[in-house]
PDB file of C-alpha atoms in Angstrom:
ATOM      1  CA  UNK A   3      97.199 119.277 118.076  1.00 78.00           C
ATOM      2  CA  UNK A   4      96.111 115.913 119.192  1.00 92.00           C
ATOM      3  CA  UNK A   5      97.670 114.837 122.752  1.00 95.00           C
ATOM      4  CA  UNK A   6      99.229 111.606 123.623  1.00 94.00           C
ATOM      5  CA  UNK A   7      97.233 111.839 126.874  1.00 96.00           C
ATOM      6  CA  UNK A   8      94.063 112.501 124.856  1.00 98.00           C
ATOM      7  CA  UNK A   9      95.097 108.980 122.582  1.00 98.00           C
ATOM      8  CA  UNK A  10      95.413 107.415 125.663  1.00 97.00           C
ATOM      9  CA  UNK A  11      91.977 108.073 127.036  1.00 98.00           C
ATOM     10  CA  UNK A  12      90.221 107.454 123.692  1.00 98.00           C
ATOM     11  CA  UNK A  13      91.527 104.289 123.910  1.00 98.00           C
ATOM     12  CA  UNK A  14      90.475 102.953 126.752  1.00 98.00           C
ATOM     13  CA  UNK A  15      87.091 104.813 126.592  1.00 98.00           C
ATOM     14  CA  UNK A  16      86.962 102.640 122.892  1.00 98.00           C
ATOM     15  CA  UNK A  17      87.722  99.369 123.852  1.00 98.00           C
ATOM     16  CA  UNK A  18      87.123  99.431 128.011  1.00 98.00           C
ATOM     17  CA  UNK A  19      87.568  96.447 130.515  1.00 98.00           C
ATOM     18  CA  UNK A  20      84.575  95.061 132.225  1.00 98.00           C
ATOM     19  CA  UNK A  21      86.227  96.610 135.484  1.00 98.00           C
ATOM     20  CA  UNK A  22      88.737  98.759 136.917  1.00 98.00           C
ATOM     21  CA  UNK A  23      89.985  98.858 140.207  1.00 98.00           C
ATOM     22  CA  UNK A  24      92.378 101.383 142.789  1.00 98.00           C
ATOM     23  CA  UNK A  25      95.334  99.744 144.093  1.00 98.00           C
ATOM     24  CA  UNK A  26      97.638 102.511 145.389  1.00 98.00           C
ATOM     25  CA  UNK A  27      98.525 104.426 142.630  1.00 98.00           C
ATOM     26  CA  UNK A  28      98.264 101.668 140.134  1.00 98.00           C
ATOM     27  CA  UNK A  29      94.598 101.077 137.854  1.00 98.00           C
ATOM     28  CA  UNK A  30      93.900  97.250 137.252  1.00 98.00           C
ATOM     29  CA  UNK A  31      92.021  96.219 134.979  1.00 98.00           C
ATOM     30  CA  UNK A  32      89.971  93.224 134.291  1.00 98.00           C
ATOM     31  CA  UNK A  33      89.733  91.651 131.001  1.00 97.00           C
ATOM     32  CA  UNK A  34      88.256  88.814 131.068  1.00 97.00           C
ATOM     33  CA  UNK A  35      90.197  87.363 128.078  1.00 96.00           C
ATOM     34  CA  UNK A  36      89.397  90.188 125.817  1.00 97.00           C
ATOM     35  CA  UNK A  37      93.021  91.066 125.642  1.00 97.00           C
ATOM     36  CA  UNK A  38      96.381  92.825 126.626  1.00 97.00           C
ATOM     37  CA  UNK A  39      94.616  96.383 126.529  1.00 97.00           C
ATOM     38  CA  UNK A  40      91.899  95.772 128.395  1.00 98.00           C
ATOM     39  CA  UNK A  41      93.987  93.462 131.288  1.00 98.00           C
ATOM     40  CA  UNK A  42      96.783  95.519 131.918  1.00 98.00           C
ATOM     41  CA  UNK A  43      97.454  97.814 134.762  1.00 98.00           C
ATOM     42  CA  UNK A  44      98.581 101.524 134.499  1.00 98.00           C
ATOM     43  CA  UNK A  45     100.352 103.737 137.120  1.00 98.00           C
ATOM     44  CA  UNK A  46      99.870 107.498 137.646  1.00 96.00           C
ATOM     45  CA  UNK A  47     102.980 108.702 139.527  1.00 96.00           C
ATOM     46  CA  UNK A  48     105.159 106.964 140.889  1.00 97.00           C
ATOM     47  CA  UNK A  49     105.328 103.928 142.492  1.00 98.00           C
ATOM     48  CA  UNK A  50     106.974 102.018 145.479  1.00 98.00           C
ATOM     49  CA  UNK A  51     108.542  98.306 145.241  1.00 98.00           C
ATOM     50  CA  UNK A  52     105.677  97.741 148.220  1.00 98.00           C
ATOM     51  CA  UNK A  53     102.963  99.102 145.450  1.00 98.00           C
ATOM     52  CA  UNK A  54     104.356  97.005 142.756  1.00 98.00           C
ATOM     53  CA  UNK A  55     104.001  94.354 144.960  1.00 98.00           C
ATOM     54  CA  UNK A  56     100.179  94.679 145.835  1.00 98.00           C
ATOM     55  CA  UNK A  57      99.913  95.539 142.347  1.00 98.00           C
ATOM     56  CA  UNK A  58     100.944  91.875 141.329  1.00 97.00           C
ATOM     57  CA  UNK A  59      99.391  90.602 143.726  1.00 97.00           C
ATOM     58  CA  UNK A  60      96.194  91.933 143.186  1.00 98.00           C
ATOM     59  CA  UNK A  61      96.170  91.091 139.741  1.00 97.00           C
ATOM     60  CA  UNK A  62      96.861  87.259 140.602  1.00 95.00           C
ATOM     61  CA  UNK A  63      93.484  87.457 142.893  1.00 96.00           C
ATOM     62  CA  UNK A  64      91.400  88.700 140.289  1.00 95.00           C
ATOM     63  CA  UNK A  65      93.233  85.951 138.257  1.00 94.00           C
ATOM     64  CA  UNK A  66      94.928  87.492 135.276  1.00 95.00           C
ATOM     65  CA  UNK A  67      98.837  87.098 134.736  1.00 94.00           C
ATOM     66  CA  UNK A  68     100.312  90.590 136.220  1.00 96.00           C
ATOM     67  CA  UNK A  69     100.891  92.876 133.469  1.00 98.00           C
ATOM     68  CA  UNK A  70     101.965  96.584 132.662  1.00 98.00           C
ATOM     69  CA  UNK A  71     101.319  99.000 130.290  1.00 98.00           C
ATOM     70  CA  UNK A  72     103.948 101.261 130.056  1.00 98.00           C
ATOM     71  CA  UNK A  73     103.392 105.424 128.611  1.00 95.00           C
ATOM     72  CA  UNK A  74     106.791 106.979 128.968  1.00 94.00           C
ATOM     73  CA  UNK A  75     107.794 105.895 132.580  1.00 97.00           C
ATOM     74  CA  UNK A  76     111.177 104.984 132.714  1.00 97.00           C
ATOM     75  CA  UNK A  77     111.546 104.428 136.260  1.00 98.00           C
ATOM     76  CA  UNK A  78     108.294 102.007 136.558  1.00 98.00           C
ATOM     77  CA  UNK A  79     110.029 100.435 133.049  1.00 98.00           C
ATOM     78  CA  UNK A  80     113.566  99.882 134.705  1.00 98.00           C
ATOM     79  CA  UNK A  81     111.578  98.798 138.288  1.00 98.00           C
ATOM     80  CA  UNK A  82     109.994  95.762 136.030  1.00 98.00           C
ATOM     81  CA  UNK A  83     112.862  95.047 134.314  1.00 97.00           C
ATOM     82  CA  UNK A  84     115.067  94.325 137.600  1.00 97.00           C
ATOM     83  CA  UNK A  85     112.016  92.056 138.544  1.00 96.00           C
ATOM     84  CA  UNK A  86     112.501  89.996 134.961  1.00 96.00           C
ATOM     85  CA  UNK A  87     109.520  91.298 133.206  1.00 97.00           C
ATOM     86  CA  UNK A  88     110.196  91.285 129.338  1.00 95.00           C
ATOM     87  CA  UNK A  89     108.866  93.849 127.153  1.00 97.00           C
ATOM     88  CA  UNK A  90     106.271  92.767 125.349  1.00 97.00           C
ATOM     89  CA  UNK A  91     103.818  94.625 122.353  1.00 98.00           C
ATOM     90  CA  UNK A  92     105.735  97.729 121.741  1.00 98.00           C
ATOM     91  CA  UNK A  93     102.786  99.608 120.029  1.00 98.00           C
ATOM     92  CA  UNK A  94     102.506 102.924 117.979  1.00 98.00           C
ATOM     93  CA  UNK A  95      99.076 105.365 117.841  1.00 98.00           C
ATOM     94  CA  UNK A  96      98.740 106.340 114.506  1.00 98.00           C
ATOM     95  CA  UNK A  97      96.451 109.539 113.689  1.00 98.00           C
ATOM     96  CA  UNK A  98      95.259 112.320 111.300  1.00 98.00           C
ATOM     97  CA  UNK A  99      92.711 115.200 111.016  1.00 98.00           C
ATOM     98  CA  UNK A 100      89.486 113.481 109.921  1.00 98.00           C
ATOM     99  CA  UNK A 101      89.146 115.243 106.387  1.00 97.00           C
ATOM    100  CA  UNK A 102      92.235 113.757 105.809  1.00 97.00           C
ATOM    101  CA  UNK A 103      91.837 110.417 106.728  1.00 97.00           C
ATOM    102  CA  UNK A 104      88.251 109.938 105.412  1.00 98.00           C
ATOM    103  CA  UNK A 105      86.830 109.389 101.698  1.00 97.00           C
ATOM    104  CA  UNK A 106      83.250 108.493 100.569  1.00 97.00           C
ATOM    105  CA  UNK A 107      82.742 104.760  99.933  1.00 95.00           C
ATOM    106  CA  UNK A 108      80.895 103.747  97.261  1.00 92.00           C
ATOM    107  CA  UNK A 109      77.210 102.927  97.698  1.00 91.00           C
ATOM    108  CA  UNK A 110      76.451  99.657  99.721  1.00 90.00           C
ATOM    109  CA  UNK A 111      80.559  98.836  98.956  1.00 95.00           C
ATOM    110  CA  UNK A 112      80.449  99.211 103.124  1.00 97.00           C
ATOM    111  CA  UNK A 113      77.716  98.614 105.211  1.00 96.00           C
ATOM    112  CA  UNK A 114      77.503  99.075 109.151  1.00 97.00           C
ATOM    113  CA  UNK A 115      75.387  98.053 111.569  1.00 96.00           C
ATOM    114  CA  UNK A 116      74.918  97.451 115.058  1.00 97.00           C
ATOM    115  CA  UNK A 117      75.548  94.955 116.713  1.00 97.00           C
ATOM    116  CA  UNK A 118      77.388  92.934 114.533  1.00 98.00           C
ATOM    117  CA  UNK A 119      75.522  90.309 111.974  1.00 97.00           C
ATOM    118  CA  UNK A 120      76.708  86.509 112.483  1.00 97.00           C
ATOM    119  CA  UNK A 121      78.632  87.330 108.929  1.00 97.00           C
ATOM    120  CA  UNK A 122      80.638  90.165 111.152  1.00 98.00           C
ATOM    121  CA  UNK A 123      81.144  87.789 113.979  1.00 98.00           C
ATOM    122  CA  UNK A 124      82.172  84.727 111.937  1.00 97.00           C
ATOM    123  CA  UNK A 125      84.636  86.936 109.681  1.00 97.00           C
ATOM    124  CA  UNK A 126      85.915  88.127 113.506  1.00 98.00           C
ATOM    125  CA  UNK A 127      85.987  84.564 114.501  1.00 98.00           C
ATOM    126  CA  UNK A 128      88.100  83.507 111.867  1.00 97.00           C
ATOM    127  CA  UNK A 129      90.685  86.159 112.327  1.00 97.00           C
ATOM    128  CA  UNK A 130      90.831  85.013 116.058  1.00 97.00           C
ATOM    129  CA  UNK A 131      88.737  88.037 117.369  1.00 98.00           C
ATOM    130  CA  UNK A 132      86.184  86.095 119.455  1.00 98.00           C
ATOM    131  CA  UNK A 133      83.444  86.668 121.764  1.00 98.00           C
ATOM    132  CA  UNK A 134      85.724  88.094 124.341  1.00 98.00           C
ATOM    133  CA  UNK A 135      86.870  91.138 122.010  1.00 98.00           C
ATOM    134  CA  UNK A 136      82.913  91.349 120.843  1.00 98.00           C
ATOM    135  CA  UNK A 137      82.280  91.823 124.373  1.00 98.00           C
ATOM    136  CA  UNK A 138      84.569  94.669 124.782  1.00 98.00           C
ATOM    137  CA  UNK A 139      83.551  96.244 121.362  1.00 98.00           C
ATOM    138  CA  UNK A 140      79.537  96.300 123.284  1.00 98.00           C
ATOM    139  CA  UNK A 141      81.272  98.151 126.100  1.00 98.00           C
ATOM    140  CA  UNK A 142      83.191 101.003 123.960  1.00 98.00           C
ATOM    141  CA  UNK A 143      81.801 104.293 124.184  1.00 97.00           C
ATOM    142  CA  UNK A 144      78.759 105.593 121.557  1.00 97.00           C
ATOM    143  CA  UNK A 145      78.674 106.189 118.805  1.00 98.00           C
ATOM    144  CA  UNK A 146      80.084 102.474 117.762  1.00 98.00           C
ATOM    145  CA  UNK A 147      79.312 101.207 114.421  1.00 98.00           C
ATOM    146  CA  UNK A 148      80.717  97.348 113.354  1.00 98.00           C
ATOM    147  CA  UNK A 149      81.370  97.675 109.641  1.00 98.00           C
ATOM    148  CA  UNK A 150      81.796  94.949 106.881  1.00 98.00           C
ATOM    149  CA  UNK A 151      83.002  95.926 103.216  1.00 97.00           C
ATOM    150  CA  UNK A 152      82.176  93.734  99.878  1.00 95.00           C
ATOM    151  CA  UNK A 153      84.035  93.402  97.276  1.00 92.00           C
ATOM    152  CA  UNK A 154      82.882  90.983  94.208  1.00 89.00           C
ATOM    153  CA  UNK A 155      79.386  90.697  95.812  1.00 88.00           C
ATOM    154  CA  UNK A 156      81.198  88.688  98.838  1.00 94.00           C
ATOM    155  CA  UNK A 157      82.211  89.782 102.410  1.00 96.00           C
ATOM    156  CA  UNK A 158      85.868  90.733 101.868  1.00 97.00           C
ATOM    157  CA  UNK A 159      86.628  92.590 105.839  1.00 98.00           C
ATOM    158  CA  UNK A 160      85.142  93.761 108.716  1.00 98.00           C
ATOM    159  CA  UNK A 161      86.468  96.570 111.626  1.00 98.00           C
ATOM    160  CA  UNK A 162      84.581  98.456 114.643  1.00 98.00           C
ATOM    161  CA  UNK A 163      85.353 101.654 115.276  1.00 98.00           C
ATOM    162  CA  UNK A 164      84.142 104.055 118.569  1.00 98.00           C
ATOM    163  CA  UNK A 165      84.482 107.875 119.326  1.00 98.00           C
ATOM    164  CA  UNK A 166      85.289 109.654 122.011  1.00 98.00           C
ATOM    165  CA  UNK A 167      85.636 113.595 122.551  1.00 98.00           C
ATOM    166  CA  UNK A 168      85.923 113.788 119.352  1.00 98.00           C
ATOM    167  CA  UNK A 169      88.290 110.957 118.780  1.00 98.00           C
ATOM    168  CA  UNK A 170      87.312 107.912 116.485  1.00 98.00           C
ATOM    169  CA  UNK A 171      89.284 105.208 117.468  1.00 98.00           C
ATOM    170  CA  UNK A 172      89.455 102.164 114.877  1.00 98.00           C
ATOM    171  CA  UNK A 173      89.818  98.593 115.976  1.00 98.00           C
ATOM    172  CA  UNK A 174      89.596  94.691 115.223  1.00 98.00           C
ATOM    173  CA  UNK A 175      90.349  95.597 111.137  1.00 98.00           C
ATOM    174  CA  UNK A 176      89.944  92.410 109.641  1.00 98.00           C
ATOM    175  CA  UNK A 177      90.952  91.443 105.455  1.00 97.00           C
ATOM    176  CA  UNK A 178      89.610  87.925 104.673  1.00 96.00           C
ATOM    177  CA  UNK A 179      92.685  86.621 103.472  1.00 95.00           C
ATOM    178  CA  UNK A 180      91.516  86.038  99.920  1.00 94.00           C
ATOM    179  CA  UNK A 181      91.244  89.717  99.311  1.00 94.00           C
ATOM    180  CA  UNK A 182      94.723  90.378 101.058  1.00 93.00           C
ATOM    181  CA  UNK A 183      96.522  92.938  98.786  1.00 90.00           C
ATOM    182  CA  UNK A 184      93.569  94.319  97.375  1.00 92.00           C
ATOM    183  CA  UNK A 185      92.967  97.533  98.327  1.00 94.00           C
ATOM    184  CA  UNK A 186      90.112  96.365 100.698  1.00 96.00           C
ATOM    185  CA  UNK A 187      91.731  97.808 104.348  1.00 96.00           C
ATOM    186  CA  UNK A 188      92.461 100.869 102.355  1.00 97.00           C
ATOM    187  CA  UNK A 189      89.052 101.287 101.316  1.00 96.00           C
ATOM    188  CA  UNK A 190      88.047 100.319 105.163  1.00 98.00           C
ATOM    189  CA  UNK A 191      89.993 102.439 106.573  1.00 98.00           C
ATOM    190  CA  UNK A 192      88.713 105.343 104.568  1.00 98.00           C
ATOM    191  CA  UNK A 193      84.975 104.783 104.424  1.00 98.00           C
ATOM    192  CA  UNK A 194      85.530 104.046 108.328  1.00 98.00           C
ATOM    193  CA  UNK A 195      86.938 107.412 108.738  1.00 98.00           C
ATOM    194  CA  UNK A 196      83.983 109.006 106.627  1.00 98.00           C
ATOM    195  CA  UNK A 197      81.281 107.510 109.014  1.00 98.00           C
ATOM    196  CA  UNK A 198      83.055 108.871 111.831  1.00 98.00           C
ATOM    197  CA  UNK A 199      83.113 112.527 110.415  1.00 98.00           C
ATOM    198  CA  UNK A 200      79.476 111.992 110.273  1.00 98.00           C
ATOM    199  CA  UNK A 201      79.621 111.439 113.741  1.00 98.00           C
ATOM    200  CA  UNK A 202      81.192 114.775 114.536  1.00 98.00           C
ATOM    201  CA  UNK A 203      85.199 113.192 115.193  1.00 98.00           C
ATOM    202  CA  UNK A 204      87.413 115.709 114.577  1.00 98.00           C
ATOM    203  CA  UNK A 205      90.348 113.027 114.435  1.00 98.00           C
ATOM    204  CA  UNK A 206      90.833 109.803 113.460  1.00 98.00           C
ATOM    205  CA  UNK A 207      93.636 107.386 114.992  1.00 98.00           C
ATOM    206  CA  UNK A 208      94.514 104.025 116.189  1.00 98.00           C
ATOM    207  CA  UNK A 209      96.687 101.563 117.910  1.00 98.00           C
ATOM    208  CA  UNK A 210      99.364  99.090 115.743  1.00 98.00           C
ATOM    209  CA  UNK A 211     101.997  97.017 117.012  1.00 98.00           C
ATOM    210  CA  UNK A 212     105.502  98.097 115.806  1.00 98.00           C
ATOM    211  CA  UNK A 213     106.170  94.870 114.493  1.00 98.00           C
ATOM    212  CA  UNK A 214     103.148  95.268 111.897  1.00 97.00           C
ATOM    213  CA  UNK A 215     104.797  96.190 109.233  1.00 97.00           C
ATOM    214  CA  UNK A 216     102.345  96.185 106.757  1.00 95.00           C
ATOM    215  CA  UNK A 217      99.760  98.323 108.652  1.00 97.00           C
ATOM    216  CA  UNK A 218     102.028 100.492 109.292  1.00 98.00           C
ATOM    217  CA  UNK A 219     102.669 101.440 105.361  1.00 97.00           C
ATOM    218  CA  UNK A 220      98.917 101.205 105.208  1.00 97.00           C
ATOM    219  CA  UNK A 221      98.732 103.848 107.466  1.00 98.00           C
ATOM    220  CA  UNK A 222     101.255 106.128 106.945  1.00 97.00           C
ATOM    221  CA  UNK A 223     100.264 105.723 103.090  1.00 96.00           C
ATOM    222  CA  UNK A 224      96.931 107.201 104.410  1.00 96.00           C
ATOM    223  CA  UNK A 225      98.496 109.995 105.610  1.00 93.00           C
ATOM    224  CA  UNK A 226      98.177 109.222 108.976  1.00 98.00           C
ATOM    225  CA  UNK A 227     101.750 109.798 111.398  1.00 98.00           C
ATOM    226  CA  UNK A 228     102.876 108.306 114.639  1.00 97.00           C
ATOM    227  CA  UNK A 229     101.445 110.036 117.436  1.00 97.00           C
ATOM    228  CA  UNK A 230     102.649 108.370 120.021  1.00 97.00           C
ATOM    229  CA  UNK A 231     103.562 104.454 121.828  1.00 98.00           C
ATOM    230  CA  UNK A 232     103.350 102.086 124.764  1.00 98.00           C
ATOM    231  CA  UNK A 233     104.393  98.856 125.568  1.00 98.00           C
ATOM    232  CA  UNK A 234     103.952  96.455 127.972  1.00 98.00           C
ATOM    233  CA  UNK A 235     106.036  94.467 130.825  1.00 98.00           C
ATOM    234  CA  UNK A 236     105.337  90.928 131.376  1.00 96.00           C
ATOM    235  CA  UNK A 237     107.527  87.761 133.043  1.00 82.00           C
ATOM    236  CA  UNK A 238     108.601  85.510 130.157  1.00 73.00           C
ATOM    237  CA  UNK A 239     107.173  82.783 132.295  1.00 63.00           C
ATOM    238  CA  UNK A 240     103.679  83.980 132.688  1.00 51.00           C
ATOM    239  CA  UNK A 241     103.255  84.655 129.066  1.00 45.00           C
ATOM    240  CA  UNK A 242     100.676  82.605 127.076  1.00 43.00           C
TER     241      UNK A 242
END
């Protein structure tokens, strides 16, 4: 059975900061405007009020707004809280056993490449996934693979996926919105999965925000279950 702790680390190893860094028992990351994921700090243990502290403050330093990813603490959760750090992103993993997840695209119906074609980055671009995010996606883990489907001889989506330990992680799945409602992140999401069985994963997940509502039908329509969450803890005043 697929871990929570294994989800975790598949995630970050697929879509990394540019840096991490020790403070006390707290990780900080820095990510350089590619993101929540990639700019939030994680604690192992337990932590102090002191810790918190140098924690925030070494977050300001590097320049990022302090923020926390929570997995399941409570006590570093209720700690935040009391400081007036909303929660922010509550977020769902969402996986399944790669034979399930992955079907056989039709020939040159999806197409992958790497890097990414200016087609790939402009259909990014337009979805708000700029070069920030592409910089993260050419830090992930190999094998990574950007993929773009077609549908009525035009570019209808693109997503990347990574793998790790077996893992394939999907992210950045974008539907041009003329070909909303379509089919097309179905038929992503599948093919996606079938290139990464051809990579060896053994299981195929990713990361949604609860509020998604659509995705998350999408997914669990897939046959793919909840696995898993995390959220994160930021000041309502520091938020963009």
């Amino acid at each position: 059975m697929l871990s929570l702790a294994a989800l975790q680390t598949a995630l970050e190893a697929t879509w990394p900061p540019a840096a991490r860094h020790a403070c006390g028992p707290f990780t900080l990351r820095e990510g350089q405007d590619g993101g929540k994921r990639v700019s939030a700090a994680t604690l192992e243990g337990s932590a102090t009020q002191a810790q918190i502290d140098a924690a925030e403050q070494a977050m300001q330093t590097l320049g990022q707004t302090p923020l926390f990813m929570i997995r399941a603490q409570p006590e570093l959760d209720q700690a935040l809280e009391a400081r007036g750090y909303a929660l922010v992103d509550p977020t769902l993993f969402y996986a399944a056993p790669i034979h399930d997840a992955a079907e056989v695209p039709r020939p040159v119906s999806l197409l992958s490449c790497w890097p990414p074609l200016a087609i790939q980055r402009q259909l990014w671009a337009d979805a708000g996934v700029g070069p920030a995010r592409l910089a993260v996606m050419a830090r992930a883990s190999a094998p990574r693979n950007a993929f773009i489907a077609r549908f009525q001889n035009r570019a209808a989506g693109v997503g990347f996926a990574a793998l790790h330990n077996g893992i394939a992680m999907l992210h950045a799945l974008e539907v041009d919105p003329g070909f909303r409602r379509q089919g097309v992140a179905r038929y992503m999401v599948r093919g996606i999965a079938d290139w990464a069985r051809g990579q060896g994963a053994e299981w195929f997940a990713l990361a949604v925000t609860e509020r998604n509502m659509a995705a998350r039908a999408l997914y669990s329509a897939l046959n793919m279950t909840e696995a898993g969450r995390y959220h994160y803890r930021q000041k309502p005043e520091d938020r963009p």
